[in-house]
PDB file of N, CA and C in Angstrom:
ATOM      1  N   MET A   1     147.627 272.983  17.476  1.00  0.00           N
ATOM      2  CA  MET A   1     147.480 272.073  18.621  1.00  0.00           C
ATOM      3  C   MET A   1     148.369 272.545  19.763  1.00  0.00           C
ATOM      4  N   PRO A   2     147.807 272.719  20.917  1.00  0.00           N
ATOM      5  CA  PRO A   2     148.579 273.238  22.049  1.00  0.00           C
ATOM      6  C   PRO A   2     149.498 272.179  22.644  1.00  0.00           C
ATOM      7  N   LEU A   3     150.747 272.574  22.885  1.00  0.00           N
ATOM      8  CA  LEU A   3     151.704 271.666  23.516  1.00  0.00           C
ATOM      9  C   LEU A   3     152.128 272.296  24.839  1.00  0.00           C
ATOM     10  N   SER A   4     151.371 272.016  25.891  1.00  0.00           N
ATOM     11  CA  SER A   4     151.594 272.700  27.164  1.00  0.00           C
ATOM     12  C   SER A   4     153.010 272.474  27.677  1.00  0.00           C
ATOM     13  N   LYS A   5     153.539 271.259  27.506  1.00  0.00           N
ATOM     14  CA  LYS A   5     154.890 270.977  27.997  1.00  0.00           C
ATOM     15  C   LYS A   5     155.896 271.914  27.343  1.00  0.00           C
ATOM     16  N   VAL A   6     155.738 272.102  26.044  1.00  0.00           N
ATOM     17  CA  VAL A   6     156.682 272.942  25.312  1.00  0.00           C
ATOM     18  C   VAL A   6     156.429 274.414  25.632  1.00  0.00           C
ATOM     19  N   ASP A   7     155.140 274.798  25.690  1.00  0.00           N
ATOM     20  CA  ASP A   7     154.805 276.205  25.898  1.00  0.00           C
ATOM     21  C   ASP A   7     155.264 276.703  27.261  1.00  0.00           C
ATOM     22  N   SER A   8     155.296 275.819  28.251  1.00  0.00           N
ATOM     23  CA  SER A   8     155.644 276.257  29.603  1.00  0.00           C
ATOM     24  C   SER A   8     157.150 276.420  29.764  1.00  0.00           C
ATOM     25  N   ARG A   9     157.912 276.193  28.711  1.00  0.00           N
ATOM     26  CA  ARG A   9     159.369 276.301  28.805  1.00  0.00           C
ATOM     27  C   ARG A   9     159.881 277.384  27.874  1.00  0.00           C
ATOM     28  N   PRO A  10     160.981 278.029  28.217  1.00  0.00           N
ATOM     29  CA  PRO A  10     161.588 278.971  27.287  1.00  0.00           C
ATOM     30  C   PRO A  10     162.140 278.252  26.064  1.00  0.00           C
ATOM     31  N   CYS A  11     162.305 278.984  25.001  1.00  0.00           N
ATOM     32  CA  CYS A  11     162.777 278.383  23.753  1.00  0.00           C
ATOM     33  C   CYS A  11     164.153 277.728  23.965  1.00  0.00           C
ATOM     34  N   GLY A  12     164.313 276.538  23.435  1.00  0.00           N
ATOM     35  CA  GLY A  12     165.598 275.875  23.519  1.00  0.00           C
ATOM     36  C   GLY A  12     165.774 275.044  24.777  1.00  0.00           C
ATOM     37  N   TYR A  13     164.759 275.005  25.640  1.00  0.00           N
ATOM     38  CA  TYR A  13     164.848 274.197  26.856  1.00  0.00           C
ATOM     39  C   TYR A  13     163.701 273.203  26.872  1.00  0.00           C
ATOM     40  N   PRO A  14     163.795 272.123  26.092  1.00  0.00           N
ATOM     41  CA  PRO A  14     162.709 271.154  26.005  1.00  0.00           C
ATOM     42  C   PRO A  14     162.591 270.329  27.279  1.00  0.00           C
ATOM     43  N   ALA A  15     161.373 269.966  27.610  1.00  0.00           N
ATOM     44  CA  ALA A  15     161.167 269.061  28.740  1.00  0.00           C
ATOM     45  C   ALA A  15     161.614 267.669  28.329  1.00  0.00           C
ATOM     46  N   SER A  16     162.043 266.878  29.271  1.00  0.00           N
ATOM     47  CA  SER A  16     162.449 265.514  28.947  1.00  0.00           C
ATOM     48  C   SER A  16     161.231 264.766  28.420  1.00  0.00           C
ATOM     49  N   GLY A  17     161.429 264.017  27.353  1.00  0.00           N
ATOM     50  CA  GLY A  17     160.315 263.292  26.758  1.00  0.00           C
ATOM     51  C   GLY A  17     159.639 264.090  25.662  1.00  0.00           C
ATOM     52  N   ASP A  18     160.145 265.281  25.367  1.00  0.00           N
ATOM     53  CA  ASP A  18     159.576 266.087  24.292  1.00  0.00           C
ATOM     54  C   ASP A  18     160.429 265.991  23.028  1.00  0.00           C
ATOM     55  N   ALA A  19     161.164 264.912  22.899  1.00  0.00           N
ATOM     56  CA  ALA A  19     162.021 264.761  21.728  1.00  0.00           C
ATOM     57  C   ALA A  19     161.180 264.767  20.457  1.00  0.00           C
ATOM     58  N   ASN A  20     160.008 264.146  20.501  1.00  0.00           N
ATOM     59  CA  ASN A  20     159.145 264.122  19.318  1.00  0.00           C
ATOM     60  C   ASN A  20     158.709 265.523  18.942  1.00  0.00           C
ATOM     61  N   ALA A  21     158.282 266.289  19.935  1.00  0.00           N
ATOM     62  CA  ALA A  21     157.853 267.664  19.659  1.00  0.00           C
ATOM     63  C   ALA A  21     159.016 268.463  19.085  1.00  0.00           C
ATOM     64  N   ASN A  22     160.203 268.243  19.625  1.00  0.00           N
ATOM     65  CA  ASN A  22     161.386 268.941  19.111  1.00  0.00           C
ATOM     66  C   ASN A  22     161.645 268.563  17.662  1.00  0.00           C
ATOM     67  N   ALA A  23     161.599 267.272  17.375  1.00  0.00           N
ATOM     68  CA  ALA A  23     161.855 266.811  16.012  1.00  0.00           C
ATOM     69  C   ALA A  23     160.819 267.384  15.059  1.00  0.00           C
ATOM     70  N   ILE A  24     159.563 267.399  15.491  1.00  0.00           N
ATOM     71  CA  ILE A  24     158.503 267.927  14.628  1.00  0.00           C
ATOM     72  C   ILE A  24     158.734 269.408  14.358  1.00  0.00           C
ATOM     73  N   ALA A  25     159.070 270.150  15.398  1.00  0.00           N
ATOM     74  CA  ALA A  25     159.307 271.582  15.216  1.00  0.00           C
ATOM     75  C   ALA A  25     160.511 271.803  14.302  1.00  0.00           C
ATOM     76  N   PHE A  26     161.551 271.006  14.500  1.00  0.00           N
ATOM     77  CA  PHE A  26     162.751 271.135  13.669  1.00  0.00           C
ATOM     78  C   PHE A  26     162.421 270.851  12.208  1.00  0.00           C
ATOM     79  N   LEU A  27     161.689 269.752  11.969  1.00  0.00           N
ATOM     80  CA  LEU A  27     161.335 269.396  10.594  1.00  0.00           C
ATOM     81  C   LEU A  27     160.429 270.454   9.986  1.00  0.00           C
ATOM     82  N   ARG A  28     159.505 270.975  10.780  1.00  0.00           N
ATOM     83  CA  ARG A  28     158.596 272.007  10.270  1.00  0.00           C
ATOM     84  C   ARG A  28     159.402 273.229   9.857  1.00  0.00           C
ATOM     85  N   ASN A  29     160.385 273.606  10.677  1.00  0.00           N
ATOM     86  CA  ASN A  29     161.245 274.743  10.334  1.00  0.00           C
ATOM     87  C   ASN A  29     162.011 274.462   9.046  1.00  0.00           C
ATOM     88  N   ALA A  30     162.578 273.272   8.965  1.00  0.00           N
ATOM     89  CA  ALA A  30     163.354 272.919   7.782  1.00  0.00           C
ATOM     90  C   ALA A  30     162.469 272.933   6.538  1.00  0.00           C
ATOM     91  N   LEU A  31     161.255 272.419   6.666  1.00  0.00           N
ATOM     92  CA  LEU A  31     160.363 272.372   5.511  1.00  0.00           C
ATOM     93  C   LEU A  31     159.991 273.770   5.048  1.00  0.00           C
ATOM     94  N   THR A  32     159.660 274.648   5.983  1.00  0.00           N
ATOM     95  CA  THR A  32     159.303 276.002   5.564  1.00  0.00           C
ATOM     96  C   THR A  32     160.508 276.671   4.919  1.00  0.00           C
ATOM     97  N   HIS A  33     161.700 276.404   5.446  1.00  0.00           N
ATOM     98  CA  HIS A  33     162.919 276.978   4.867  1.00  0.00           C
ATOM     99  C   HIS A  33     163.089 276.482   3.436  1.00  0.00           C
ATOM    100  N   VAL A  34     162.910 275.183   3.226  1.00  0.00           N
ATOM    101  CA  VAL A  34     163.059 274.610   1.886  1.00  0.00           C
ATOM    102  C   VAL A  34     161.992 275.180   0.952  1.00  0.00           C
ATOM    103  N   GLN A  35     160.763 275.296   1.455  1.00  0.00           N
ATOM    104  CA  GLN A  35     159.685 275.826   0.616  1.00  0.00           C
ATOM    105  C   GLN A  35     159.990 277.258   0.200  1.00  0.00           C
ATOM    106  N   GLU A  36     160.489 278.056   1.141  1.00  0.00           N
ATOM    107  CA  GLU A  36     160.830 279.431   0.795  1.00  0.00           C
ATOM    108  C   GLU A  36     161.890 279.465  -0.296  1.00  0.00           C
ATOM    109  N   LYS A  37     162.895 278.622  -0.169  1.00  0.00           N
ATOM    110  CA  LYS A  37     163.954 278.598  -1.179  1.00  0.00           C
ATOM    111  C   LYS A  37     163.395 278.108  -2.519  1.00  0.00           C
ATOM    112  N   THR A  38     162.459 277.149  -2.459  1.00  0.00           N
ATOM    113  CA  THR A  38     161.908 276.607  -3.696  1.00  0.00           C
ATOM    114  C   THR A  38     161.034 277.645  -4.392  1.00  0.00           C
ATOM    115  N   LEU A  39     160.286 278.429  -3.614  1.00  0.00           N
ATOM    116  CA  LEU A  39     159.402 279.435  -4.201  1.00  0.00           C
ATOM    117  C   LEU A  39     160.204 280.524  -4.899  1.00  0.00           C
ATOM    118  N   ILE A  40     161.397 280.798  -4.376  1.00  0.00           N
ATOM    119  CA  ILE A  40     162.226 281.855  -4.979  1.00  0.00           C
ATOM    120  C   ILE A  40     163.084 281.296  -6.092  1.00  0.00           C
TER     121      ILE A  40
END
């Protein structure tokens, strides 16, 4: 799903009001990290 607000910004510079997108990205990163550790 395209997130134009996020895509139009460099990494680490979220637009105001993109806290949800940030949280989702953070959780997605954490989940993949946990899954990788669990698989190994």
